[in-house]
mmCIF file of C-alpha atoms in Angstrom:
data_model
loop_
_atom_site.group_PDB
_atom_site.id
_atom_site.type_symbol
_atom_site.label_atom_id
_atom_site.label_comp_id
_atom_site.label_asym_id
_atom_site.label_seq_id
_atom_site.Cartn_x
_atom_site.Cartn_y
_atom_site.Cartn_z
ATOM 1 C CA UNK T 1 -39.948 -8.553 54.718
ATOM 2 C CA UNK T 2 -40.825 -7.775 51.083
ATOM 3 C CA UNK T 3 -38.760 -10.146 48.473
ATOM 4 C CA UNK T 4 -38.950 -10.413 44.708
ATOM 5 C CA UNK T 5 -41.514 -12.605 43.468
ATOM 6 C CA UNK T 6 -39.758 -15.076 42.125
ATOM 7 C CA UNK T 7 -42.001 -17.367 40.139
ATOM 8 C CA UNK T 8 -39.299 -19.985 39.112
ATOM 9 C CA UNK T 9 -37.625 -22.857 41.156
ATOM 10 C CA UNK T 10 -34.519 -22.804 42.079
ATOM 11 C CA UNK T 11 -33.883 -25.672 39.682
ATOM 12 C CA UNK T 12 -35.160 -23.789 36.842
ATOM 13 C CA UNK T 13 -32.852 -20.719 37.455
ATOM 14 C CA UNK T 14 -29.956 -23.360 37.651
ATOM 15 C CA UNK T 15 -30.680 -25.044 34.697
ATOM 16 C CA UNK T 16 -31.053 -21.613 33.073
ATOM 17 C CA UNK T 17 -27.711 -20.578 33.919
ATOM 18 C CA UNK T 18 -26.270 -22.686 31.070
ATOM 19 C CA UNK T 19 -27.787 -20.608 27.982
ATOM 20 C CA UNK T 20 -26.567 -17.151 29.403
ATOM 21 C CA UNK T 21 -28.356 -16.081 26.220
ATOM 22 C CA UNK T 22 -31.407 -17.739 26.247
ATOM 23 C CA UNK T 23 -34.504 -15.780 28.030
ATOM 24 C CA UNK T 24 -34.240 -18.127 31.046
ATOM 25 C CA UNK T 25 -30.644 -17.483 31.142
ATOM 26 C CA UNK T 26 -30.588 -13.739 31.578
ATOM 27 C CA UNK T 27 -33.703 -14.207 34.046
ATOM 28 C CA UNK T 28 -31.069 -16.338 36.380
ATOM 29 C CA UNK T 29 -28.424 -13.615 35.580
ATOM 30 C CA UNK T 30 -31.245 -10.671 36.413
ATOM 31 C CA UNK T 31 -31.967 -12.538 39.550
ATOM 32 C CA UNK T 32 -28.946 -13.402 40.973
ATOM 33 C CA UNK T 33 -27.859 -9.680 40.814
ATOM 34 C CA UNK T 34 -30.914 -9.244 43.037
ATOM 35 C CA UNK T 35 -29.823 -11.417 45.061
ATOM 36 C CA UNK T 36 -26.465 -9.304 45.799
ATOM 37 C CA UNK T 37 -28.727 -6.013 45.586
ATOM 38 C CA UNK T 38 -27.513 -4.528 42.574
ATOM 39 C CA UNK T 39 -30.603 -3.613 41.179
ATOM 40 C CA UNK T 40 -29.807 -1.124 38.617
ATOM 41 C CA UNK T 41 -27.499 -4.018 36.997
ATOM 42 C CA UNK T 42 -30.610 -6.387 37.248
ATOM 43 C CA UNK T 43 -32.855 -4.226 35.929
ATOM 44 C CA UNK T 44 -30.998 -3.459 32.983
ATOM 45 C CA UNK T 45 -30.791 -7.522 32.428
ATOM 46 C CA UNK T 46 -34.688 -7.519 32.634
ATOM 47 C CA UNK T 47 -35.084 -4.790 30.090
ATOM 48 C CA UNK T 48 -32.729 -6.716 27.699
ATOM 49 C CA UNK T 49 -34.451 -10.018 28.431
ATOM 50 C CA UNK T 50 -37.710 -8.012 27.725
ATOM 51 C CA UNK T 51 -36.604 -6.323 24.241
ATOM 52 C CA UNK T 52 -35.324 -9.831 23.060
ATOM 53 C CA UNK T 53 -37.888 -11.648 24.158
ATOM 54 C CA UNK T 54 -41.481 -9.810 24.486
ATOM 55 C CA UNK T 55 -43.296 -12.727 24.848
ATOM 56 C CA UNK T 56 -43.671 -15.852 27.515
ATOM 57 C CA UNK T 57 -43.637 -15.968 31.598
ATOM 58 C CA UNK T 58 -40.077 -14.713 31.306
ATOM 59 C CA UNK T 59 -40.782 -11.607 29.847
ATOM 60 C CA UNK T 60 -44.113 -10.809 32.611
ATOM 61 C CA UNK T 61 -42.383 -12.124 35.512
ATOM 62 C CA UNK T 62 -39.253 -9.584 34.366
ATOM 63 C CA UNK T 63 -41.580 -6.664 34.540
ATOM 64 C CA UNK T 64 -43.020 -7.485 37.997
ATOM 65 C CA UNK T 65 -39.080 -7.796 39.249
ATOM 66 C CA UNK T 66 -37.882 -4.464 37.423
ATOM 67 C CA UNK T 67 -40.785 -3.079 39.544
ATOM 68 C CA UNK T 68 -39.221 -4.664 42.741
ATOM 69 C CA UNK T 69 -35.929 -3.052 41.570
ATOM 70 C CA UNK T 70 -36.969 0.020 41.785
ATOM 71 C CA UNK T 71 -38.657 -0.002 44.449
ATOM 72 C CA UNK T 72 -35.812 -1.390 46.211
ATOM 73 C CA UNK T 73 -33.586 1.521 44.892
ATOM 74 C CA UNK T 74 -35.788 3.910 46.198
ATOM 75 C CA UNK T 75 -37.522 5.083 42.642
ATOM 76 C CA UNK T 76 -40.769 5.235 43.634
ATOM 77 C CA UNK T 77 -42.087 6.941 40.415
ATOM 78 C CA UNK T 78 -40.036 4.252 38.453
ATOM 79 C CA UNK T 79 -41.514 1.693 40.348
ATOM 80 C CA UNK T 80 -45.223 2.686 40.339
ATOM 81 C CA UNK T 81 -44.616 3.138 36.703
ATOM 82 C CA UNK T 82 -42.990 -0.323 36.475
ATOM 83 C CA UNK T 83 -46.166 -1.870 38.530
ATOM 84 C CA UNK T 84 -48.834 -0.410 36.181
ATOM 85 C CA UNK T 85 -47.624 -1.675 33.308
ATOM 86 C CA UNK T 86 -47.682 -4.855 34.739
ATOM 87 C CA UNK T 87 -51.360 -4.718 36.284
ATOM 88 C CA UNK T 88 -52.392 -3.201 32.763
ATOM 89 C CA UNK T 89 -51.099 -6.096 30.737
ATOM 90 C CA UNK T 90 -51.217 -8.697 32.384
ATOM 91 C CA UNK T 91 -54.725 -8.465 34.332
ATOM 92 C CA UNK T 92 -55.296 -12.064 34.306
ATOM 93 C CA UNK T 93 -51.495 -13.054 36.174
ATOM 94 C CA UNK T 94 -52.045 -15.344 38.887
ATOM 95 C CA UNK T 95 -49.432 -13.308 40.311
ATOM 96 C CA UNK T 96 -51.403 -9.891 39.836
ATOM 97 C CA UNK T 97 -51.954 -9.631 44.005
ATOM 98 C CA UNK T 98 -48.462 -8.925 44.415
ATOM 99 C CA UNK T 99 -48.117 -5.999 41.694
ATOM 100 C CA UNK T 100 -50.931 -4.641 44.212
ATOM 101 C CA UNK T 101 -49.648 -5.067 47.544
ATOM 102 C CA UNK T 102 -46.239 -3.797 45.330
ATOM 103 C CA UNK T 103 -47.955 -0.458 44.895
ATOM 104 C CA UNK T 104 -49.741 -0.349 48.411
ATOM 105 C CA UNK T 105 -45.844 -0.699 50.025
ATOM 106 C CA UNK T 106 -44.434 1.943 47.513
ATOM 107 C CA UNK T 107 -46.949 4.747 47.934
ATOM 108 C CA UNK T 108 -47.059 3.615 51.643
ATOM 109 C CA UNK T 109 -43.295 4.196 51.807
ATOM 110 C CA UNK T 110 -42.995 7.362 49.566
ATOM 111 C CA UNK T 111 -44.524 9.882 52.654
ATOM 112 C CA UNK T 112 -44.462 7.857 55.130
ATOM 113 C CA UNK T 113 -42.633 10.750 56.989
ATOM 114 C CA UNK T 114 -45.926 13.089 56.371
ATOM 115 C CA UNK T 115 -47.569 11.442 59.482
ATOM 116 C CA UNK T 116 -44.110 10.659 61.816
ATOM 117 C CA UNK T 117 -43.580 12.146 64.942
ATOM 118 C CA UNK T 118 -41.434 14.919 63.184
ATOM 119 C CA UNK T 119 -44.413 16.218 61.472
ATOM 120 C CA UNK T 120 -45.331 19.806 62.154
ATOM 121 C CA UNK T 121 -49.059 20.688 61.525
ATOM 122 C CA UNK T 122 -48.026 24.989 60.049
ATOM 123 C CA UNK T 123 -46.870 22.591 56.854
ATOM 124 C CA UNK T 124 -50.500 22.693 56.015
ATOM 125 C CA UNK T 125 -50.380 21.712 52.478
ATOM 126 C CA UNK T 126 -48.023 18.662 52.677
ATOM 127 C CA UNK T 127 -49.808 16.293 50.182
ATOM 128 C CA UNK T 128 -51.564 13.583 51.145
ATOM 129 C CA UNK T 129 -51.568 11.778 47.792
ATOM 130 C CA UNK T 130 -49.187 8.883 48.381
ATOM 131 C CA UNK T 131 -50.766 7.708 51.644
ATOM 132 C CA UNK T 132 -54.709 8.103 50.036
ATOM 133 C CA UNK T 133 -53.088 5.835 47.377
ATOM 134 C CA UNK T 134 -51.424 3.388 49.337
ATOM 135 C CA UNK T 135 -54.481 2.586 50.997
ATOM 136 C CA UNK T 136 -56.278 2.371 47.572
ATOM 137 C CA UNK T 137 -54.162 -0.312 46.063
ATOM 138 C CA UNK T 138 -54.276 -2.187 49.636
ATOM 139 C CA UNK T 139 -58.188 -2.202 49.348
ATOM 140 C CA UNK T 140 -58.266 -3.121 45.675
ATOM 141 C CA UNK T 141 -55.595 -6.173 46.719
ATOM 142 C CA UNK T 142 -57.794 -7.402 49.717
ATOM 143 C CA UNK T 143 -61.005 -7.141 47.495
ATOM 144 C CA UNK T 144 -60.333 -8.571 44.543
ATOM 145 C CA UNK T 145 -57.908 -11.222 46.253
ATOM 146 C CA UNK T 146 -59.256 -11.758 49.877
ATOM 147 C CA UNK T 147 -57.183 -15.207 50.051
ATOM 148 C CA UNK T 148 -53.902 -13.768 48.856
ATOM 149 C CA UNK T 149 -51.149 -14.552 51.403
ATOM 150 C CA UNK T 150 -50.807 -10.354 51.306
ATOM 151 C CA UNK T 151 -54.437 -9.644 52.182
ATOM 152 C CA UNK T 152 -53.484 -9.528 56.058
ATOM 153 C CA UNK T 153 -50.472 -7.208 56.086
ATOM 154 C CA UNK T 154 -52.593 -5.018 53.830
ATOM 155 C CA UNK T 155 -55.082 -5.105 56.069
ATOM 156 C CA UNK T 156 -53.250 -3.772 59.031
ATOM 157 C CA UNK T 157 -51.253 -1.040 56.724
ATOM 158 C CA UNK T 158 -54.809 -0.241 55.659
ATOM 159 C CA UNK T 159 -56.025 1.016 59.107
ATOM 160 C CA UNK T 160 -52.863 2.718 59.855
ATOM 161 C CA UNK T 161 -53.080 4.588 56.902
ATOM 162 C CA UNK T 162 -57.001 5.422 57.775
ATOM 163 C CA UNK T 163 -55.432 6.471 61.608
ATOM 164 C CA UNK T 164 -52.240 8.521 60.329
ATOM 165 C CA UNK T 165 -54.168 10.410 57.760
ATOM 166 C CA UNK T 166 -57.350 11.094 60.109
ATOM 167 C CA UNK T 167 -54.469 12.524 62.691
ATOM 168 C CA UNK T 168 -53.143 14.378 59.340
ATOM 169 C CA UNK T 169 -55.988 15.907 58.912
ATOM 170 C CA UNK T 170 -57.060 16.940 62.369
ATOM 171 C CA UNK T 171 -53.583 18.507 62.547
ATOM 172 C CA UNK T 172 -54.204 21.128 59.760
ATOM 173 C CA UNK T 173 -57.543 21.606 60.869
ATOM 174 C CA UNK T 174 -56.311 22.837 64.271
ATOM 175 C CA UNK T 175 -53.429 25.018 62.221
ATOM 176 C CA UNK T 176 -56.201 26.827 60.570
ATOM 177 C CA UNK T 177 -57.678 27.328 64.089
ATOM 178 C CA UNK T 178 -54.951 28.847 65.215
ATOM 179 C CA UNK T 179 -54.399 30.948 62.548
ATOM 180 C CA UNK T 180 -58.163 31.887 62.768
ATOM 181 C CA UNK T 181 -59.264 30.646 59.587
ATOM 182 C CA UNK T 182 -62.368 29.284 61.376
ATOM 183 C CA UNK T 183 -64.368 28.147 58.820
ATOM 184 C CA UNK T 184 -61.741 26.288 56.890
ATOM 185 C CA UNK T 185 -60.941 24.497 60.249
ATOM 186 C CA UNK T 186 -64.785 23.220 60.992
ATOM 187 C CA UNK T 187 -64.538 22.449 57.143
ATOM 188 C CA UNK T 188 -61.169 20.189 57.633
ATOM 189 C CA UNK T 189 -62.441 18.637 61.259
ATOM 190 C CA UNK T 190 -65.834 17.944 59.678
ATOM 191 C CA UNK T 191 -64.139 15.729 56.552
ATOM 192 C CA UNK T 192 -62.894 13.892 59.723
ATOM 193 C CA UNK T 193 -65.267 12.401 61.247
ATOM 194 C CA UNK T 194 -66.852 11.884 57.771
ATOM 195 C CA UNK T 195 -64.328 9.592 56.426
ATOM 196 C CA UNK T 196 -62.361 8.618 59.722
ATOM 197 C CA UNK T 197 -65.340 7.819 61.764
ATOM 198 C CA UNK T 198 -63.568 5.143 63.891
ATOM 199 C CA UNK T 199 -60.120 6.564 64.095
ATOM 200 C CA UNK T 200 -59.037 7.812 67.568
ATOM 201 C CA UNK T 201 -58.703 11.163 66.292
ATOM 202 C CA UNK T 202 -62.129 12.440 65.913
ATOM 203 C CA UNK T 203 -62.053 13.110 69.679
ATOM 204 C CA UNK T 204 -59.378 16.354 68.830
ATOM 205 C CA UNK T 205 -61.744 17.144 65.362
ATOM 206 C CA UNK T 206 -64.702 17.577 66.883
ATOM 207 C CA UNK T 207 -62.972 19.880 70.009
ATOM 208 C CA UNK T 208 -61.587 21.586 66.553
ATOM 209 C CA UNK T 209 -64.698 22.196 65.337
ATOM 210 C CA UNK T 210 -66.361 23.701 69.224
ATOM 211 C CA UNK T 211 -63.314 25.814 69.481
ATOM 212 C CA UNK T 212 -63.945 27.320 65.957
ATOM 213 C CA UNK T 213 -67.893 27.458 66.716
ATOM 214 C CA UNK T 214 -66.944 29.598 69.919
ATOM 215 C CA UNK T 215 -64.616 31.890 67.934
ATOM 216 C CA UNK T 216 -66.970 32.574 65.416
ATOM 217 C CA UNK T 217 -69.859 33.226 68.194
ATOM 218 C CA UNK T 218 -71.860 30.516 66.673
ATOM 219 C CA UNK T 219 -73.219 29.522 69.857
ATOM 220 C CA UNK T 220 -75.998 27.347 68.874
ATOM 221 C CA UNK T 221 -73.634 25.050 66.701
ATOM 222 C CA UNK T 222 -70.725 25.323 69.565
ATOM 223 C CA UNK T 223 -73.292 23.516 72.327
ATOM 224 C CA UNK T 224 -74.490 21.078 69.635
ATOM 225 C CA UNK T 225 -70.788 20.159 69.017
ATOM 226 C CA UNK T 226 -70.210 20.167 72.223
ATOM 227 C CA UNK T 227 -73.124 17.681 73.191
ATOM 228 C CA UNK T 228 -71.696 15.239 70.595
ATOM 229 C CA UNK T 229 -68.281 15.338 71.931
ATOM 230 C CA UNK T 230 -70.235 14.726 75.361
ATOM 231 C CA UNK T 231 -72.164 11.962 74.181
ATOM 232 C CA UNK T 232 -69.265 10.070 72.113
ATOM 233 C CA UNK T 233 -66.244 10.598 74.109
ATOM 234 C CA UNK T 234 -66.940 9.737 77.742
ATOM 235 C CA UNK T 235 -64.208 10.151 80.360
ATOM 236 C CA UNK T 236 -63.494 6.419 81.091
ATOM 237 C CA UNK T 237 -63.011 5.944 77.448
ATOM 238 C CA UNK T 238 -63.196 7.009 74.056
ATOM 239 C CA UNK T 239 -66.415 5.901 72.376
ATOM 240 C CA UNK T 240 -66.364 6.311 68.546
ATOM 241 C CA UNK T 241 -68.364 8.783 66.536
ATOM 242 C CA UNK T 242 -70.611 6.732 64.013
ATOM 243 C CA UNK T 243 -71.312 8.059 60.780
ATOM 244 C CA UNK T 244 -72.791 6.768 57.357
ATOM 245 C CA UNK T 245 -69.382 7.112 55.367
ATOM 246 C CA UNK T 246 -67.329 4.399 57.103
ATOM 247 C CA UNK T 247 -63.982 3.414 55.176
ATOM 248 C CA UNK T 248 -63.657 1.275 57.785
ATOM 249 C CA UNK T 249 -66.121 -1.276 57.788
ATOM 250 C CA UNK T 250 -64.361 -2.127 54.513
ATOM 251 C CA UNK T 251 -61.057 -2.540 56.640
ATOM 252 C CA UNK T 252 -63.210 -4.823 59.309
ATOM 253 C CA UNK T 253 -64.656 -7.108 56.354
#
């Protein structure tokens, strides 16, 4: 389970406590309302501590936690907004992997729903942003910070991410199939197994994509298609499709 990253001992937030009015005393204030999960209260003791005093570990670590806040209150676009500021000034924070694995867990959150089991492939234009994103700030966190203590959750979210939106995807494909917009359903199926190679649903993309061949009388494409579905998919298992443009040899790294 996520918690704030707290970069202070407990001794220090003790000791703080005495100078209510000193930056290390409203830090102990901010975080103790945390603590009992009233984040709008702490972040409005961060933003004070912040305007008083711009400058010093109290001040960075304050944005990181009115990030947290946010995110905890369920203000995504507060707390991506909260997050960037912190990644854009202070690149150099020993504490930057966190603002990204922040990020990765508030996109990841945001439309999560998109991909549930509730999801019903007519929505065809549901947007995929939040999810693409996600998994962007997760690969930038296990890149630049392969020894972080959040590279291996990342990791996992990562290829659920690259699973959930290759399923996305394949779903739409087959609503324009049966709508009968063929060519914008071998289009969809096709960006598939171009960026999902690996993920399990390539199988239903490239039956997509020989369904929409047939309909179209496009014979000679519908028995190549067919012949790779053959080839890759054999019926005592599911062999994946390989393809140059692999996001997931990055995840495998």
């Amino acid at each position: 389970m996520l918690t704030a990253c707290n970069i202070f001992s407990p001794k220090d937030e003790k000791s703080a406590s005495a100078a209510a009015d000193s930056a290390e005393g409203m830090y102990a204030q901010a975080m103790e309302q945390i603590n009992n999960a009233n984040y709008p209260g702490a972040i409005k003791l961060f933003e004070t501590l912040q305007s008083r005093y711009p400058y010093g570990r109290y001040a960075q670590q304050a944005q990181m936690e009115i990030a947290y806040s946010y995110y905890k209150q369920s203000e995504p676009e507060s707390a991506l907004s909260a997050v960037e500021r912190f990644i854009k000034q202070y690149p150099n924070s020993s504490h930057v992997d966190y603002a990204y694995y922040l990020k990765g867990l508030v996109n990841f959150d945001e439309d999560l729903g998109l991909f549930g089991a509730g999801f019903h492939p007519d929505v065809s234009e549901r947007n995929s942003k939040a999810p693409r994103e996600a998994f962007d700030a997760f690969k930038d966190l296990v890149t630049r910070f392969p020894n972080s203590k959040y590279a291996a959750d990342s990791k996992l979210r990562m290829q659920y991410l690259i699973n959930a939106l290759a399923r996305h995807e394949t779903q739409v494909a087959s609503y324009y199939l049966r709508r009968g917009a063929y060519v914008a359903a071998v289009n969809r199926a096709n960006g598939v197994l171009i960026d999902f190679p690996q993920a399990p649903a390539t199988r239903e993309a490239l039956q997509v994509i020989v369904q929409a061949y047939d309909a179209m009388g496009l014979k000679d494409l519908r028995d190549d298609s067919q012949r790779v579905l053959d080839k890759n998919f054999a019926k005592d298992g599911v062999k994946p499709v390989v393809n140059p443009r692999q996001w997931w040899k990055f995840w495998q790294s």
